[in-house]
Coordinates of C-alpha atoms and ligand atoms in Angstrom, one line a residue:
M1 CA 29.0 4.0 10.4
I2 CA 27.3 6.2 7.7
Y3 CA 25.1 4.6 5.1
K4 CA 24.8 7.1 2.3
F5 CA 22.1 6.4 -0.3
P6 CA 22.5 7.5 -3.9
K7 CA 21.3 11.0 -4.7
N8 CA 18.6 9.7 -6.9
F9 CA 17.2 7.3 -4.3
L10 CA 13.7 8.5 -3.5
F11 CA 12.4 8.8 0.1
G12 CA 8.8 9.2 0.7
V13 CA 5.6 8.5 2.7
G14 CA 2.4 6.8 1.8
T15 CA -1.3 7.0 2.3
S16 CA -4.5 5.7 0.7
S17 CA -7.8 7.4 -0.1
H18 CA -10.3 5.5 2.1
Q19 CA -7.9 5.5 5.1
I20 CA -7.5 9.3 5.2
E21 CA -10.0 11.2 3.0
G22 CA -13.2 10.9 5.0
N23 CA -16.8 10.6 3.8
N24 CA -16.2 8.0 1.2
F25 CA -19.8 6.9 1.5
N26 CA -20.1 5.3 -1.9
N27 CA -17.9 2.3 -1.6
D28 CA -18.2 -1.3 -0.3
W29 CA -16.3 -0.6 2.9
W30 CA -18.5 2.3 4.0
F31 CA -21.5 0.1 3.3
A32 CA -20.1 -2.7 5.5
E33 CA -19.1 -0.2 8.2
T34 CA -22.6 1.2 8.4
N35 CA -24.5 -2.0 7.9
K36 CA -22.4 -4.4 9.9
P37 CA -22.8 -7.8 8.2
K38 CA -24.3 -10.3 10.6
G39 CA -21.7 -12.2 12.6
Q40 CA -18.8 -10.1 11.4
K41 CA -16.2 -8.7 13.9
F42 CA -16.2 -5.8 11.6
P43 CA -14.7 -2.4 12.7
S44 CA -15.8 -1.2 16.0
E45 CA -15.5 2.2 14.4
K46 CA -16.7 3.6 11.1
S47 CA -14.2 5.4 8.8
G48 CA -16.5 8.5 9.0
I49 CA -14.6 11.7 8.5
A50 CA -11.3 9.8 8.7
N51 CA -8.5 12.4 8.8
D52 CA -10.6 14.8 6.6
F53 CA -7.7 14.8 4.1
W54 CA -10.2 15.6 1.4
N55 CA -10.4 19.1 2.9
R56 CA -7.1 19.3 4.9
Y57 CA -4.8 18.0 2.1
K58 CA -2.7 21.2 2.1
A59 CA -1.7 20.8 5.8
D60 CA -0.9 17.2 5.2
I61 CA 1.1 17.8 2.1
D62 CA 3.0 20.5 4.0
L63 CA 4.0 17.8 6.4
V64 CA 5.3 15.6 3.6
S65 CA 7.3 18.6 2.3
E66 CA 8.6 19.4 5.8
L67 CA 9.8 15.8 6.1
G68 CA 12.0 16.5 3.0
C69 CA 10.4 13.7 1.1
D70 CA 11.0 13.3 -2.7
I71 CA 7.9 11.3 -3.3
F72 CA 4.3 11.1 -1.9
R73 CA 2.2 8.0 -2.4
M74 CA -1.5 8.6 -2.5
S75 CA -4.5 6.9 -4.1
V76 CA -7.6 8.0 -5.8
E77 CA -11.0 6.7 -4.9
W78 CA -12.8 4.8 -7.7
S79 CA -16.2 5.5 -6.0
R80 CA -15.6 9.2 -6.1
I81 CA -14.3 9.3 -9.7
E82 CA -16.9 6.9 -11.1
P83 CA -19.8 7.1 -8.7
R84 CA -22.1 5.4 -11.2
E85 CA -21.2 2.9 -13.9
G86 CA -19.7 4.9 -16.9
Y87 CA -20.3 8.3 -15.3
F88 CA -17.1 10.2 -14.3
D89 CA -17.5 13.0 -11.8
N90 CA -15.6 16.0 -13.0
E91 CA -15.8 17.7 -9.7
A92 CA -14.1 14.9 -7.9
I93 CA -11.5 14.7 -10.7
F94 CA -10.9 18.4 -10.4
H95 CA -10.4 18.1 -6.7
Y96 CA -7.8 15.4 -7.0
K97 CA -6.1 17.6 -9.6
K98 CA -5.9 20.4 -7.0
I99 CA -4.4 17.9 -4.5
M100 CA -1.8 16.8 -7.0
E101 CA -1.1 20.4 -8.1
Y102 CA -0.4 21.3 -4.5
A103 CA 2.0 18.4 -4.1
R104 CA 3.7 19.4 -7.3
S105 CA 4.0 23.0 -6.1
K106 CA 5.9 21.5 -3.1
K107 CA 8.2 19.7 -5.6
L108 CA 6.9 16.3 -4.6
K109 CA 6.9 13.4 -7.1
I110 CA 3.6 11.6 -6.9
F111 CA 3.2 7.8 -6.8
L112 CA -0.5 7.3 -7.7
T113 CA -2.4 4.1 -6.8
L114 CA -5.6 3.7 -8.7
H115 CA -7.1 1.1 -6.5
H116 CA -6.4 0.6 -2.8
F117 CA -8.9 -2.0 -1.5
T118 CA -12.3 -0.2 -1.9
I119 CA -14.7 -0.5 -4.8
P120 CA -17.8 1.6 -5.8
I121 CA -21.1 0.2 -4.6
W122 CA -22.3 -0.2 -8.2
F123 CA -19.4 -2.5 -9.0
E124 CA -19.9 -4.4 -5.8
I125 CA -23.5 -5.0 -6.8
K126 CA -22.2 -6.5 -10.0
G127 CA -20.1 -9.0 -8.0
G128 CA -16.9 -6.9 -7.8
F129 CA -13.8 -8.8 -8.8
A130 CA -15.7 -12.0 -9.0
N131 CA -17.6 -10.7 -12.1
S132 CA -16.0 -12.0 -15.3
K133 CA -16.3 -8.6 -16.8
A134 CA -14.4 -6.9 -13.9
S135 CA -11.4 -6.2 -16.1
D136 CA -13.5 -4.1 -18.6
Y137 CA -14.9 -2.0 -15.8
F138 CA -11.5 -1.6 -14.1
S139 CA -9.7 -0.8 -17.4
N140 CA -12.2 1.9 -18.3
Y141 CA -11.7 3.6 -14.9
A142 CA -7.9 3.2 -14.9
L143 CA -7.6 4.6 -18.4
K144 CA -9.7 7.7 -17.4
C145 CA -7.4 8.2 -14.4
V146 CA -4.3 8.1 -16.5
E147 CA -5.8 10.5 -19.0
E148 CA -6.7 12.9 -16.3
F149 CA -3.7 12.6 -14.0
R150 CA -0.8 12.0 -16.2
E151 CA -0.1 15.7 -16.2
Y152 CA 0.9 15.4 -12.6
T153 CA 2.7 12.0 -12.5
T154 CA 4.0 9.3 -14.7
L155 CA 4.2 6.7 -12.0
F156 CA 1.0 4.6 -11.6
A157 CA 0.2 1.5 -9.7
T158 CA -3.0 -0.2 -10.8
I159 CA -3.9 -2.2 -7.7
N160 CA -2.7 -2.4 -4.2
E161 CA -2.1 -5.9 -2.8
P162 CA -4.5 -7.9 -5.0
E163 CA -3.7 -11.1 -3.1
V164 CA -4.5 -9.6 0.3
L165 CA -7.7 -8.0 -0.9
I166 CA -9.0 -11.2 -2.5
S167 CA -7.9 -13.6 0.3
S168 CA -9.4 -11.3 3.0
G169 CA -12.6 -10.9 1.1
Y170 CA -13.3 -14.2 -0.6
L171 CA -11.3 -16.8 1.4
H172 CA -11.2 -15.6 5.0
G173 CA -14.4 -13.7 4.9
E174 CA -13.0 -10.8 6.9
W175 CA -13.4 -8.0 4.4
P176 CA -16.2 -7.2 2.0
P177 CA -17.7 -9.2 0.4
F178 CA -17.3 -11.5 3.4
E179 CA -17.1 -14.7 1.5
K180 CA -15.4 -18.0 2.4
N181 CA -15.4 -19.8 -0.9
L182 CA -12.4 -21.4 -2.6
L183 CA -13.8 -21.3 -6.1
R184 CA -14.8 -17.7 -5.9
T185 CA -11.4 -16.9 -4.4
Y186 CA -9.8 -18.5 -7.5
L187 CA -12.1 -16.6 -9.9
A188 CA -11.7 -13.2 -8.2
L189 CA -7.9 -13.6 -8.1
K190 CA -7.8 -14.6 -11.8
N191 CA -10.0 -11.6 -12.6
I192 CA -8.1 -9.1 -10.6
F193 CA -4.8 -10.0 -12.3
K194 CA -6.7 -9.7 -15.6
C195 CA -7.8 -6.2 -14.5
H196 CA -4.1 -5.2 -14.2
N197 CA -3.0 -6.9 -17.4
N198 CA -5.8 -5.4 -19.5
A199 CA -5.5 -1.9 -18.0
Y200 CA -1.7 -2.1 -18.6
K201 CA -2.1 -2.9 -22.3
I202 CA -4.9 -0.4 -22.9
I203 CA -3.0 2.4 -21.2
K204 CA 0.4 1.7 -22.6
N205 CA -1.1 1.6 -26.1
K206 CA -1.9 5.3 -25.6
Y207 CA 0.4 6.8 -23.1
S208 CA 4.0 6.5 -22.2
V209 CA 3.6 6.3 -18.4
K210 CA 5.1 3.8 -16.0
I211 CA 2.7 1.2 -14.7
G212 CA 3.2 -1.3 -12.0
I213 CA 1.4 -3.3 -9.3
V214 CA 1.8 -3.2 -5.6
T215 CA 2.3 -6.6 -3.9
N216 CA 2.6 -7.6 -0.3
I217 CA 5.3 -10.2 0.2
L218 CA 5.7 -12.0 3.5
C219 CA 9.1 -13.4 4.3
I220 CA 9.1 -17.0 5.3
Q221 CA 12.1 -18.4 7.0
A222 CA 13.1 -21.7 8.6
S223 CA 13.6 -21.5 12.3
S224 CA 16.5 -23.9 12.4
N225 CA 18.9 -25.5 10.0
S226 CA 16.7 -28.5 9.5
F227 CA 16.4 -29.7 5.9
L228 CA 12.6 -30.0 6.2
E229 CA 12.1 -26.5 7.6
K230 CA 14.4 -25.0 5.0
F231 CA 12.7 -26.9 2.2
L232 CA 9.2 -25.8 3.4
A233 CA 10.3 -22.2 3.9
N234 CA 11.7 -22.0 0.4
L235 CA 8.6 -23.7 -1.1
F236 CA 6.2 -21.3 0.6
Q237 CA 8.3 -18.3 0.0
N238 CA 8.4 -19.0 -3.7
L239 CA 4.7 -19.6 -3.7
V240 CA 4.0 -16.2 -2.1
I241 CA 6.2 -14.4 -4.5
F242 CA 5.4 -16.1 -7.7
N243 CA 1.8 -16.6 -7.1
S244 CA 1.2 -12.8 -7.5
L245 CA 3.9 -11.8 -9.8
N246 CA 3.9 -14.6 -12.4
S247 CA 0.4 -13.6 -13.4
V248 CA 1.4 -10.0 -14.3
K249 CA 5.1 -10.1 -15.0
K250 CA 4.7 -9.5 -18.7
N251 CA 2.9 -6.3 -18.0
L252 CA 4.9 -4.4 -15.5
D253 CA 7.3 -1.4 -15.7
F254 CA 8.2 -1.8 -12.0
I255 CA 7.3 -3.8 -8.9
G256 CA 5.8 -2.0 -5.9
L257 CA 6.8 -4.0 -2.7
N258 CA 4.9 -3.7 0.5
F259 CA 6.8 -5.4 3.2
Y260 CA 5.7 -6.0 6.8
Q261 CA 5.7 -9.5 8.0
T262 CA 8.1 -12.4 8.7
F263 CA 6.9 -15.9 9.5
K264 CA 9.0 -18.8 10.7
I265 CA 8.5 -22.5 10.0
S266 CA 9.1 -24.6 13.0
G267 CA 8.6 -28.3 12.3
L268 CA 5.3 -28.3 10.5
N269 CA 4.0 -25.1 12.1
I270 CA 4.2 -21.6 10.7
S271 CA 4.0 -18.5 12.9
N272 CA 4.9 -14.9 13.3
K273 CA 4.7 -14.9 17.1
Y274 CA 8.3 -14.0 17.7
E275 CA 10.0 -11.1 19.5
P276 CA 10.4 -8.2 18.9
H277 CA 7.0 -7.4 17.5
D278 CA 4.8 -4.3 16.9
E279 CA 1.3 -3.5 18.1
M280 CA -0.2 -5.6 15.3
G281 CA 1.7 -8.6 16.8
W282 CA 3.9 -8.7 13.7
Y283 CA 7.4 -10.0 14.2
L284 CA 10.1 -7.5 13.2
N285 CA 13.0 -8.8 11.4
F286 CA 15.4 -6.7 9.4
D287 CA 17.1 -9.4 7.2
S288 CA 13.8 -10.3 5.7
I289 CA 13.5 -7.3 3.3
R290 CA 16.9 -7.9 1.9
I291 CA 16.1 -11.5 1.3
I292 CA 12.9 -10.6 -0.5
L293 CA 14.5 -7.9 -2.5
N294 CA 17.1 -10.4 -3.7
K295 CA 14.4 -12.8 -4.7
L296 CA 12.7 -10.1 -6.8
K297 CA 15.9 -9.5 -8.7
K298 CA 14.8 -12.3 -11.0
F299 CA 12.1 -10.1 -12.6
K300 CA 14.7 -7.6 -13.8
L301 CA 12.5 -4.7 -13.0
P302 CA 13.0 -1.5 -10.9
I303 CA 11.5 -2.0 -7.4
Y304 CA 9.8 0.7 -5.3
I305 CA 9.3 -0.2 -1.7
T306 CA 5.8 1.2 -1.6
E307 CA 5.0 0.4 2.0
N308 CA 6.8 -0.5 5.2
G309 CA 6.3 0.6 8.7
I310 CA 5.1 -0.5 12.1
A311 CA 2.1 0.0 14.4
D312 CA 3.7 1.8 17.4
E313 CA 1.5 4.3 19.1
S314 CA 4.0 5.4 21.7
D315 CA 6.8 5.6 19.1
K316 CA 9.1 3.3 21.2
L317 CA 10.3 1.2 18.3
R318 CA 9.8 3.3 15.1
E319 CA 13.2 5.0 15.0
W320 CA 15.1 1.8 15.7
Y321 CA 13.0 0.0 13.1
L322 CA 13.5 2.6 10.5
K323 CA 17.3 2.6 11.0
Y324 CA 17.8 -1.1 10.7
I325 CA 15.3 -1.7 7.9
L326 CA 16.9 1.1 5.9
I327 CA 20.4 -0.4 6.5
S328 CA 19.1 -3.7 5.2
I329 CA 17.7 -2.0 2.1
Y330 CA 21.0 -0.2 1.7
E331 CA 22.8 -3.5 1.7
A332 CA 20.5 -4.9 -0.9
L333 CA 21.0 -1.9 -3.1
T334 CA 24.8 -1.5 -2.8
L335 CA 26.1 -5.0 -2.0
D336 CA 23.6 -7.1 -3.8
K337 CA 22.9 -4.6 -6.6
V338 CA 19.2 -4.9 -6.4
N339 CA 17.5 -2.2 -8.5
V340 CA 15.6 -0.4 -5.6
K341 CA 14.5 3.0 -6.6
G342 CA 13.0 4.3 -3.4
Y343 CA 11.5 3.7 0.0
I344 CA 8.0 4.9 0.9
H345 CA 7.3 4.7 4.6
W346 CA 3.8 3.7 5.8
S347 CA 2.5 6.0 6.9
L348 CA 2.6 9.7 6.9
I349 CA -0.2 9.8 9.4
D350 CA -2.4 7.5 11.6
N351 CA -5.4 6.4 9.7
F352 CA -8.4 4.1 9.3
E353 CA -6.7 0.8 9.7
W354 CA -9.4 -1.3 8.0
Q355 CA -10.9 -3.9 10.4
Y356 CA -9.1 -2.3 13.3
G357 CA -10.7 1.0 12.9
Y358 CA -8.5 3.8 14.3
E359 CA -6.9 1.6 16.9
K360 CA -3.6 0.8 15.2
K361 CA -1.2 3.7 14.7
F362 CA 1.3 3.5 11.8
G363 CA 1.8 7.3 11.5
L364 CA 4.9 9.5 11.8
V365 CA 2.1 12.0 12.7
S366 CA -0.7 11.2 15.1
V367 CA -4.2 12.6 14.8
S368 CA -6.0 13.7 17.9
R369 CA -9.5 12.4 17.2
N370 CA -11.0 14.3 20.2
H371 CA -9.4 17.6 19.3
N372 CA -10.7 18.4 15.8
L373 CA -8.3 15.9 14.2
K374 CA -5.3 18.0 15.2
R375 CA -2.1 16.6 13.7
I376 CA 0.7 16.0 16.2
K377 CA 4.2 14.9 15.0
R378 CA 5.7 11.9 16.7
K379 CA 9.4 12.0 17.7
S380 CA 10.2 9.7 14.8
F381 CA 9.0 12.4 12.4
A382 CA 12.3 14.4 13.1
Y383 CA 14.3 11.2 12.8
Y384 CA 12.9 10.3 9.3
Q385 CA 13.2 13.9 8.3
L386 CA 16.9 13.8 8.9
I387 CA 17.1 10.7 6.8
C388 CA 15.1 12.2 3.9
K389 CA 17.0 15.4 4.0
T390 CA 20.5 13.9 4.2
K391 CA 19.7 10.6 2.3
Q392 CA 21.8 8.8 4.9
V393 CA 21.4 6.6 7.9
I394 CA 23.8 6.8 10.8
E395 CA 24.4 3.7 13.0
Ligands
BGC401 C1 -2.2 -1.9 3.3 C2 -2.4 -0.6 4.1 C3 -2.5 -0.9 5.6 C4 -1.2 -1.5 6.0 C5 -1.0 -1.8 7.5 C6 -1.1 -2.8 4.0 O1 -1.3 -4.1 3.7 O2 -1.9 -1.6 2.0 O3 -3.6 -0.1 3.6 O4 -2.8 0.2 6.3 O5 -1.0 -2.7 5.3 O6 -1.9 -2.7 7.9

């Protein structure tokens, strides 16, 4: 069977600044990587030079182009663009423009994320997103980015996965600023959504660009037909979806969906320890994305799948995963009429996987860390290339 996507459906790959650029020494992650906070199981490795994308961007964008992608998701690093409060670094801005210009010369549409997990040290010192003025700082930065980069793209996401960032940093204490405080979690969450809402209003007042947010939505299913499990699954699912999106829904031109994980409710337990799973231990289930996409229909907004992929160093599962997840998306698009605009695979390339350092491999391309960061295409690169070029999946 052939699943033919519409001509205007966008296929792409995604990346983020701190995970690939290298030498992002002026942000909260770098600080934590180099000054391991006491008692933290923080990365065994430092991000260091990462993939040196900052210098090798041409070779990497060539790979995106070779894949036959329509769209490239990248992010800009706040700590490079605004290294000190209120001071914008023209050299860094110029360098990002060169990267975007190069992508444009390869006929790639850019999906630009303005904030992907890291914050400048100066903002961290002020309390980061727990600071009640966070939205003023963020909006100032976001407006500057749109002013500078709108020449290269009209598609901007303010913040990547606010709910993941704040829960990891303020509730579970696993990411900077390593807090475990319910009240501060609540404050930071409230402020980060305000950051989006304020930035949206200020930018839209001046420029006609498209602005969205990127949210990570887990799928929660009942493991049997039991009334209780179905009730709980539905309750938690709605909480996960609406918790993030209700706070920003009035200020969105599109939704960016990052989809990875499925959890099942069994009795009163919730777990993702099911088969098959990837190297993160994440249960892989294809129906889930269709279910989530259908739930998002309610917002009546275009949806970009901004991240989806698996950790699979030996590339055993990636092609199979890609095939069936895309069929599920195809069904949501064609049978359920969900307004999905595109699919951005995570990731183009193995990268700095936050608390896991370089251990988990999400890339279509691997990086030989002992051989001058040599890029090596995995087998699934050719598989995804065929999909991007033909816009179809064959079962
Ligand atoms: C993040 C990425 C990360 C991926 C895989 C997403 O939640 O946005 O930065 O690499 O998950 O863990």
